[in-house]
């Protein structure tokens, strides 16, 4: 179990795998650049040694045929002993304990953000907060199109925690869905790890990039070179 999440007895192993964002509220710094996202999904992998949860997030901009951006982050939480020592009376009363954080190690100029799994059943839904206030929340599903009743159900659930359901907008999941085998093959492609972590030392590329990880490595590197030599 991982301490620091609102979800009771949060199990990072069961939480791992692919989640589709079917609705979200994203304002402020954490939501910048995501207003036009389609087909957003996250691939979560638990590292027991750290312990931490690695998350690879993908977003298709503008529509199902738009360009794709991807980034890798890590969710880490304070150990249980530190959690108990540092938790204040006020924090015990708050929904978001702010003891787990999402960081992007290769992009240090992006500040860490709270990461809180409010509720999940691991097999169907997860509700994730990504801010200290009610400015960022995601409704996750294990399937890309669970239907409008699913979304409305969890909007109503989030309203109990202070979120405005009218501001939670549906995330279109209108792209061709990859099989788990094809997704695994894509993630293991040569160059994919560098792409997700913005590490291209031979190009001395220092900034975040826009790329399509579903294309061939050749096409990805071609886009990088074009970007570099602009």
PDB file of C-alpha atoms in Angstrom:
ATOM      1  CA  UNK A   1       0.000   0.000   0.000  1.00  0.00           C
ATOM      2  CA  UNK A   2       1.104   3.605  -0.633  1.00  0.00           C
ATOM      3  CA  UNK A   3       0.357   6.177   2.049  1.00  0.00           C
ATOM      4  CA  UNK A   4      -0.576   9.745   1.234  1.00  0.00           C
ATOM      5  CA  UNK A   5      -3.489   9.200  -1.141  1.00  0.00           C
ATOM      6  CA  UNK A   6      -7.072  10.011  -0.207  1.00  0.00           C
ATOM      7  CA  UNK A   7      -8.175   6.639  -1.606  1.00  0.00           C
ATOM      8  CA  UNK A   8      -8.258   4.252   1.347  1.00  0.00           C
ATOM      9  CA  UNK A   9      -5.517   1.606   1.363  1.00  0.00           C
ATOM     10  CA  UNK A  10      -4.253   2.766  -2.014  1.00  0.00           C
ATOM     11  CA  UNK A  11      -2.608  -0.110  -3.907  1.00  0.00           C
ATOM     12  CA  UNK A  12      -0.120   1.168  -6.540  1.00  0.00           C
ATOM     13  CA  UNK A  13       0.237  -2.254  -8.152  1.00  0.00           C
ATOM     14  CA  UNK A  14      -3.477  -2.547  -8.880  1.00  0.00           C
ATOM     15  CA  UNK A  15      -3.500   1.098  -9.997  1.00  0.00           C
ATOM     16  CA  UNK A  16      -0.768   0.421 -12.570  1.00  0.00           C
ATOM     17  CA  UNK A  17      -1.556  -0.030 -16.237  1.00  0.00           C
ATOM     18  CA  UNK A  18      -3.361   2.123 -18.787  1.00  0.00           C
ATOM     19  CA  UNK A  19      -5.926   4.767 -17.876  1.00  0.00           C
ATOM     20  CA  UNK A  20      -7.955   6.842 -20.349  1.00  0.00           C
ATOM     21  CA  UNK A  21      -8.870  10.386 -19.329  1.00  0.00           C
ATOM     22  CA  UNK A  22     -12.557  10.713 -20.238  1.00  0.00           C
ATOM     23  CA  UNK A  23     -13.221  14.071 -18.531  1.00  0.00           C
ATOM     24  CA  UNK A  24     -11.212  16.707 -16.709  1.00  0.00           C
ATOM     25  CA  UNK A  25     -11.004  20.164 -15.210  1.00  0.00           C
ATOM     26  CA  UNK A  26      -7.629  21.795 -15.906  1.00  0.00           C
ATOM     27  CA  UNK A  27      -6.858  25.372 -14.975  1.00  0.00           C
ATOM     28  CA  UNK A  28      -3.724  27.178 -13.885  1.00  0.00           C
ATOM     29  CA  UNK A  29      -0.142  26.132 -14.570  1.00  0.00           C
ATOM     30  CA  UNK A  30      -0.822  22.396 -14.509  1.00  0.00           C
ATOM     31  CA  UNK A  31      -3.437  22.727 -17.241  1.00  0.00           C
ATOM     32  CA  UNK A  32      -1.478  24.903 -19.646  1.00  0.00           C
ATOM     33  CA  UNK A  33      -1.205  23.468 -23.133  1.00  0.00           C
ATOM     34  CA  UNK A  34      -3.887  20.835 -22.576  1.00  0.00           C
ATOM     35  CA  UNK A  35      -7.001  22.748 -23.596  1.00  0.00           C
ATOM     36  CA  UNK A  36      -7.176  21.099 -27.032  1.00  0.00           C
ATOM     37  CA  UNK A  37      -6.230  17.567 -25.948  1.00  0.00           C
ATOM     38  CA  UNK A  38      -7.927  14.529 -27.414  1.00  0.00           C
ATOM     39  CA  UNK A  39      -7.355  10.878 -26.499  1.00  0.00           C
ATOM     40  CA  UNK A  40      -5.356  11.663 -23.349  1.00  0.00           C
ATOM     41  CA  UNK A  41      -4.098   8.556 -21.602  1.00  0.00           C
ATOM     42  CA  UNK A  42      -1.578   7.648 -18.946  1.00  0.00           C
ATOM     43  CA  UNK A  43       0.533   4.525 -18.572  1.00  0.00           C
ATOM     44  CA  UNK A  44       1.335   3.899 -14.895  1.00  0.00           C
ATOM     45  CA  UNK A  45       4.141   1.627 -13.693  1.00  0.00           C
ATOM     46  CA  UNK A  46       4.958   1.006 -10.027  1.00  0.00           C
ATOM     47  CA  UNK A  47       8.609   0.917  -8.961  1.00  0.00           C
ATOM     48  CA  UNK A  48       8.758  -0.959  -5.664  1.00  0.00           C
ATOM     49  CA  UNK A  49      12.382  -0.072  -4.947  1.00  0.00           C
ATOM     50  CA  UNK A  50      11.945   3.717  -4.984  1.00  0.00           C
ATOM     51  CA  UNK A  51       8.968   3.469  -4.219  1.00  0.00           C
ATOM     52  CA  UNK A  52       7.308   5.596  -6.870  1.00  0.00           C
ATOM     53  CA  UNK A  53       4.846   5.418  -9.735  1.00  0.00           C
ATOM     54  CA  UNK A  54       6.158   6.234 -13.195  1.00  0.00           C
ATOM     55  CA  UNK A  55       3.572   7.846 -15.446  1.00  0.00           C
ATOM     56  CA  UNK A  56       3.892   8.249 -19.208  1.00  0.00           C
ATOM     57  CA  UNK A  57       1.220  10.650 -20.453  1.00  0.00           C
ATOM     58  CA  UNK A  58       0.155  11.153 -24.085  1.00  0.00           C
ATOM     59  CA  UNK A  59      -2.119  13.763 -25.615  1.00  0.00           C
ATOM     60  CA  UNK A  60      -3.255  14.253 -29.222  1.00  0.00           C
ATOM     61  CA  UNK A  61      -3.683  17.966 -29.936  1.00  0.00           C
ATOM     62  CA  UNK A  62      -6.633  19.385 -31.855  1.00  0.00           C
ATOM     63  CA  UNK A  63      -8.193  16.132 -33.033  1.00  0.00           C
ATOM     64  CA  UNK A  64      -7.522  12.448 -33.694  1.00  0.00           C
ATOM     65  CA  UNK A  65      -5.139  13.345 -36.531  1.00  0.00           C
ATOM     66  CA  UNK A  66      -3.254  16.035 -34.619  1.00  0.00           C
ATOM     67  CA  UNK A  67       0.296  15.911 -33.306  1.00  0.00           C
ATOM     68  CA  UNK A  68       1.070  13.964 -30.158  1.00  0.00           C
ATOM     69  CA  UNK A  69       3.001  15.135 -27.132  1.00  0.00           C
ATOM     70  CA  UNK A  70       4.323  12.793 -24.497  1.00  0.00           C
ATOM     71  CA  UNK A  71       6.094  13.255 -21.191  1.00  0.00           C
ATOM     72  CA  UNK A  72       7.296  11.066 -18.323  1.00  0.00           C
ATOM     73  CA  UNK A  73       6.829  11.918 -14.673  1.00  0.00           C
ATOM     74  CA  UNK A  74       7.163  10.262 -11.288  1.00  0.00           C
ATOM     75  CA  UNK A  75       4.688  10.215  -8.438  1.00  0.00           C
ATOM     76  CA  UNK A  76       6.357   9.926  -5.036  1.00  0.00           C
ATOM     77  CA  UNK A  77       4.926  10.015  -1.548  1.00  0.00           C
ATOM     78  CA  UNK A  78       6.412  10.613   1.878  1.00  0.00           C
ATOM     79  CA  UNK A  79       7.028   7.436   3.901  1.00  0.00           C
ATOM     80  CA  UNK A  80       4.333   6.539   6.413  1.00  0.00           C
ATOM     81  CA  UNK A  81       6.475   7.625   9.377  1.00  0.00           C
ATOM     82  CA  UNK A  82       7.110  11.076   7.888  1.00  0.00           C
ATOM     83  CA  UNK A  83       3.473  11.349   6.843  1.00  0.00           C
ATOM     84  CA  UNK A  84       2.310  10.877  10.419  1.00  0.00           C
ATOM     85  CA  UNK A  85       4.988  13.191  11.831  1.00  0.00           C
ATOM     86  CA  UNK A  86       4.382  16.058   9.411  1.00  0.00           C
ATOM     87  CA  UNK A  87       0.613  15.869   9.003  1.00  0.00           C
ATOM     88  CA  UNK A  88      -1.137  18.783  10.710  1.00  0.00           C
ATOM     89  CA  UNK A  89      -4.625  18.872  12.184  1.00  0.00           C
ATOM     90  CA  UNK A  90      -5.738  21.000   9.241  1.00  0.00           C
ATOM     91  CA  UNK A  91      -4.318  18.551   6.728  1.00  0.00           C
ATOM     92  CA  UNK A  92      -6.188  15.702   8.381  1.00  0.00           C
ATOM     93  CA  UNK A  93      -9.425  17.591   7.710  1.00  0.00           C
ATOM     94  CA  UNK A  94      -8.587  18.458   4.094  1.00  0.00           C
ATOM     95  CA  UNK A  95      -9.458  16.192   1.195  1.00  0.00           C
ATOM     96  CA  UNK A  96      -6.042  16.643  -0.468  1.00  0.00           C
ATOM     97  CA  UNK A  97      -3.283  15.778   1.959  1.00  0.00           C
ATOM     98  CA  UNK A  98      -0.604  16.979  -0.491  1.00  0.00           C
ATOM     99  CA  UNK A  99       1.808  14.280   0.606  1.00  0.00           C
ATOM    100  CA  UNK A 100       2.240  12.838  -2.884  1.00  0.00           C
ATOM    101  CA  UNK A 101       3.741  14.821  -5.725  1.00  0.00           C
ATOM    102  CA  UNK A 102       4.161  14.509  -9.472  1.00  0.00           C
ATOM    103  CA  UNK A 103       7.573  15.609 -10.739  1.00  0.00           C
ATOM    104  CA  UNK A 104       9.137  15.682 -14.197  1.00  0.00           C
ATOM    105  CA  UNK A 105      12.817  14.926 -13.479  1.00  0.00           C
ATOM    106  CA  UNK A 106      14.127  15.998 -16.898  1.00  0.00           C
ATOM    107  CA  UNK A 107      12.157  19.266 -16.863  1.00  0.00           C
ATOM    108  CA  UNK A 108      13.192  20.872 -13.564  1.00  0.00           C
ATOM    109  CA  UNK A 109      11.642  24.213 -14.534  1.00  0.00           C
ATOM    110  CA  UNK A 110       8.188  22.621 -14.175  1.00  0.00           C
ATOM    111  CA  UNK A 111       7.253  22.830 -10.484  1.00  0.00           C
ATOM    112  CA  UNK A 112       6.125  19.723  -8.631  1.00  0.00           C
ATOM    113  CA  UNK A 113       2.368  19.358  -8.363  1.00  0.00           C
ATOM    114  CA  UNK A 114       0.282  17.489  -5.777  1.00  0.00           C
ATOM    115  CA  UNK A 115      -0.962  14.110  -6.957  1.00  0.00           C
ATOM    116  CA  UNK A 116      -3.891  12.555  -5.140  1.00  0.00           C
ATOM    117  CA  UNK A 117      -6.008   9.549  -6.101  1.00  0.00           C
ATOM    118  CA  UNK A 118      -9.290  10.580  -4.508  1.00  0.00           C
ATOM    119  CA  UNK A 119     -11.066   7.296  -5.254  1.00  0.00           C
ATOM    120  CA  UNK A 120     -10.651   4.231  -7.468  1.00  0.00           C
ATOM    121  CA  UNK A 121     -11.876   0.661  -7.829  1.00  0.00           C
ATOM    122  CA  UNK A 122      -8.774  -0.107  -9.977  1.00  0.00           C
ATOM    123  CA  UNK A 123     -10.794  -1.992 -12.618  1.00  0.00           C
ATOM    124  CA  UNK A 124     -13.127   0.719 -13.919  1.00  0.00           C
ATOM    125  CA  UNK A 125     -12.544   4.250 -12.627  1.00  0.00           C
ATOM    126  CA  UNK A 126     -10.079   6.549 -10.890  1.00  0.00           C
ATOM    127  CA  UNK A 127     -10.513  10.169  -9.790  1.00  0.00           C
ATOM    128  CA  UNK A 128      -7.242  12.108  -9.642  1.00  0.00           C
ATOM    129  CA  UNK A 129      -6.527  15.575  -8.267  1.00  0.00           C
ATOM    130  CA  UNK A 130      -3.477  17.462  -9.490  1.00  0.00           C
ATOM    131  CA  UNK A 131      -3.580  20.763  -7.596  1.00  0.00           C
ATOM    132  CA  UNK A 132      -3.709  22.189  -4.092  1.00  0.00           C
ATOM    133  CA  UNK A 133      -7.184  23.538  -4.813  1.00  0.00           C
ATOM    134  CA  UNK A 134     -10.106  22.475  -7.009  1.00  0.00           C
ATOM    135  CA  UNK A 135      -8.474  23.643 -10.250  1.00  0.00           C
ATOM    136  CA  UNK A 136      -7.291  20.300 -11.653  1.00  0.00           C
ATOM    137  CA  UNK A 137      -9.053  16.943 -11.589  1.00  0.00           C
ATOM    138  CA  UNK A 138      -9.279  13.977 -13.959  1.00  0.00           C
ATOM    139  CA  UNK A 139     -11.867  11.251 -14.411  1.00  0.00           C
ATOM    140  CA  UNK A 140     -10.063   8.130 -15.571  1.00  0.00           C
ATOM    141  CA  UNK A 141     -11.554   5.004 -17.119  1.00  0.00           C
ATOM    142  CA  UNK A 142      -9.953   1.704 -18.052  1.00  0.00           C
ATOM    143  CA  UNK A 143     -11.841   1.880 -21.344  1.00  0.00           C
ATOM    144  CA  UNK A 144     -11.790   4.863 -23.734  1.00  0.00           C
ATOM    145  CA  UNK A 145     -15.552   5.306 -24.070  1.00  0.00           C
ATOM    146  CA  UNK A 146     -17.409   4.221 -20.918  1.00  0.00           C
ATOM    147  CA  UNK A 147     -20.473   6.286 -21.840  1.00  0.00           C
ATOM    148  CA  UNK A 148     -22.117   9.529 -20.634  1.00  0.00           C
ATOM    149  CA  UNK A 149     -23.687   7.921 -17.544  1.00  0.00           C
ATOM    150  CA  UNK A 150     -20.207   6.978 -16.309  1.00  0.00           C
ATOM    151  CA  UNK A 151     -18.961  10.553 -16.665  1.00  0.00           C
ATOM    152  CA  UNK A 152     -22.053  12.091 -15.056  1.00  0.00           C
ATOM    153  CA  UNK A 153     -21.843   9.649 -12.146  1.00  0.00           C
ATOM    154  CA  UNK A 154     -18.315  10.700 -11.242  1.00  0.00           C
ATOM    155  CA  UNK A 155     -18.958  14.383 -11.876  1.00  0.00           C
ATOM    156  CA  UNK A 156     -21.637  14.136  -9.209  1.00  0.00           C
ATOM    157  CA  UNK A 157     -19.233  12.267  -6.937  1.00  0.00           C
ATOM    158  CA  UNK A 158     -16.586  14.993  -7.328  1.00  0.00           C
ATOM    159  CA  UNK A 159     -19.175  17.681  -6.557  1.00  0.00           C
ATOM    160  CA  UNK A 160     -19.215  16.341  -2.990  1.00  0.00           C
ATOM    161  CA  UNK A 161     -15.531  17.311  -2.753  1.00  0.00           C
ATOM    162  CA  UNK A 162     -16.085  20.878  -3.915  1.00  0.00           C
ATOM    163  CA  UNK A 163     -15.580  20.510  -7.672  1.00  0.00           C
ATOM    164  CA  UNK A 164     -18.000  22.281 -10.008  1.00  0.00           C
ATOM    165  CA  UNK A 165     -19.393  19.554 -12.299  1.00  0.00           C
ATOM    166  CA  UNK A 166     -20.254  22.172 -14.943  1.00  0.00           C
ATOM    167  CA  UNK A 167     -16.557  22.955 -15.337  1.00  0.00           C
ATOM    168  CA  UNK A 168     -15.513  19.321 -15.799  1.00  0.00           C
ATOM    169  CA  UNK A 169     -15.381  18.825 -19.561  1.00  0.00           C
ATOM    170  CA  UNK A 170     -15.378  15.594 -21.537  1.00  0.00           C
ATOM    171  CA  UNK A 171     -12.052  14.582 -23.090  1.00  0.00           C
ATOM    172  CA  UNK A 172     -12.750  13.219 -26.595  1.00  0.00           C
ATOM    173  CA  UNK A 173     -11.479   9.677 -27.003  1.00  0.00           C
ATOM    174  CA  UNK A 174     -11.898   9.570 -30.772  1.00  0.00           C
ATOM    175  CA  UNK A 175      -8.565   8.046 -31.812  1.00  0.00           C
ATOM    176  CA  UNK A 176      -7.932   4.493 -32.902  1.00  0.00           C
ATOM    177  CA  UNK A 177      -7.282   2.546 -29.705  1.00  0.00           C
ATOM    178  CA  UNK A 178      -4.063   0.568 -29.663  1.00  0.00           C
ATOM    179  CA  UNK A 179      -4.020  -2.975 -28.337  1.00  0.00           C
ATOM    180  CA  UNK A 180      -1.939  -3.618 -25.225  1.00  0.00           C
ATOM    181  CA  UNK A 181       0.552  -5.598 -27.324  1.00  0.00           C
ATOM    182  CA  UNK A 182       0.971  -2.777 -29.827  1.00  0.00           C
ATOM    183  CA  UNK A 183       1.283  -0.244 -27.036  1.00  0.00           C
ATOM    184  CA  UNK A 184       3.980  -2.333 -25.343  1.00  0.00           C
ATOM    185  CA  UNK A 185       5.836  -2.609 -28.646  1.00  0.00           C
ATOM    186  CA  UNK A 186       5.682   1.161 -29.113  1.00  0.00           C
ATOM    187  CA  UNK A 187       6.963   1.826 -25.613  1.00  0.00           C
ATOM    188  CA  UNK A 188       9.931  -0.471 -26.184  1.00  0.00           C
ATOM    189  CA  UNK A 189      10.941   1.167 -29.475  1.00  0.00           C
ATOM    190  CA  UNK A 190      14.478   2.455 -29.709  1.00  0.00           C
ATOM    191  CA  UNK A 191      14.458   6.158 -28.914  1.00  0.00           C
ATOM    192  CA  UNK A 192      11.091   6.143 -27.112  1.00  0.00           C
ATOM    193  CA  UNK A 193      12.661   6.473 -23.663  1.00  0.00           C
ATOM    194  CA  UNK A 194      14.678   9.482 -24.824  1.00  0.00           C
ATOM    195  CA  UNK A 195      11.591  11.027 -26.409  1.00  0.00           C
ATOM    196  CA  UNK A 196       9.526  10.799 -23.222  1.00  0.00           C
ATOM    197  CA  UNK A 197      12.301  12.241 -21.085  1.00  0.00           C
ATOM    198  CA  UNK A 198      13.440  14.947 -23.528  1.00  0.00           C
ATOM    199  CA  UNK A 199      16.926  13.478 -23.645  1.00  0.00           C
ATOM    200  CA  UNK A 200      18.578  13.855 -27.023  1.00  0.00           C
ATOM    201  CA  UNK A 201      22.219  14.646 -26.130  1.00  0.00           C
ATOM    202  CA  UNK A 202      23.453  14.238 -29.681  1.00  0.00           C
ATOM    203  CA  UNK A 203      21.166  17.123 -30.672  1.00  0.00           C
ATOM    204  CA  UNK A 204      21.753  19.103 -27.493  1.00  0.00           C
ATOM    205  CA  UNK A 205      18.013  19.685 -27.348  1.00  0.00           C
ATOM    206  CA  UNK A 206      17.116  21.422 -24.090  1.00  0.00           C
ATOM    207  CA  UNK A 207      13.400  22.140 -24.450  1.00  0.00           C
ATOM    208  CA  UNK A 208      10.210  20.129 -24.479  1.00  0.00           C
ATOM    209  CA  UNK A 209       9.273  18.672 -27.858  1.00  0.00           C
ATOM    210  CA  UNK A 210       6.134  17.770 -29.769  1.00  0.00           C
ATOM    211  CA  UNK A 211       6.316  14.349 -31.367  1.00  0.00           C
ATOM    212  CA  UNK A 212       4.222  11.473 -32.564  1.00  0.00           C
ATOM    213  CA  UNK A 213       5.335   8.333 -30.705  1.00  0.00           C
ATOM    214  CA  UNK A 214       3.075   6.164 -32.860  1.00  0.00           C
ATOM    215  CA  UNK A 215       5.185   6.767 -35.962  1.00  0.00           C
ATOM    216  CA  UNK A 216       8.457   5.114 -36.826  1.00  0.00           C
ATOM    217  CA  UNK A 217      11.649   6.090 -35.046  1.00  0.00           C
ATOM    218  CA  UNK A 218      12.909   7.572 -38.322  1.00  0.00           C
ATOM    219  CA  UNK A 219       9.928   9.926 -38.583  1.00  0.00           C
ATOM    220  CA  UNK A 220      10.280  10.915 -34.933  1.00  0.00           C
ATOM    221  CA  UNK A 221      13.964  11.745 -35.278  1.00  0.00           C
ATOM    222  CA  UNK A 222      13.267  13.598 -38.536  1.00  0.00           C
ATOM    223  CA  UNK A 223      10.799  15.835 -36.703  1.00  0.00           C
ATOM    224  CA  UNK A 224      13.344  16.400 -33.930  1.00  0.00           C
ATOM    225  CA  UNK A 225      16.036  17.392 -36.407  1.00  0.00           C
ATOM    226  CA  UNK A 226      13.653  19.789 -38.158  1.00  0.00           C
ATOM    227  CA  UNK A 227      12.821  21.335 -34.783  1.00  0.00           C
ATOM    228  CA  UNK A 228      16.465  21.595 -33.787  1.00  0.00           C
ATOM    229  CA  UNK A 229      17.564  23.331 -36.967  1.00  0.00           C
ATOM    230  CA  UNK A 230      14.702  25.851 -37.133  1.00  0.00           C
TER     231      UNK A 230
END
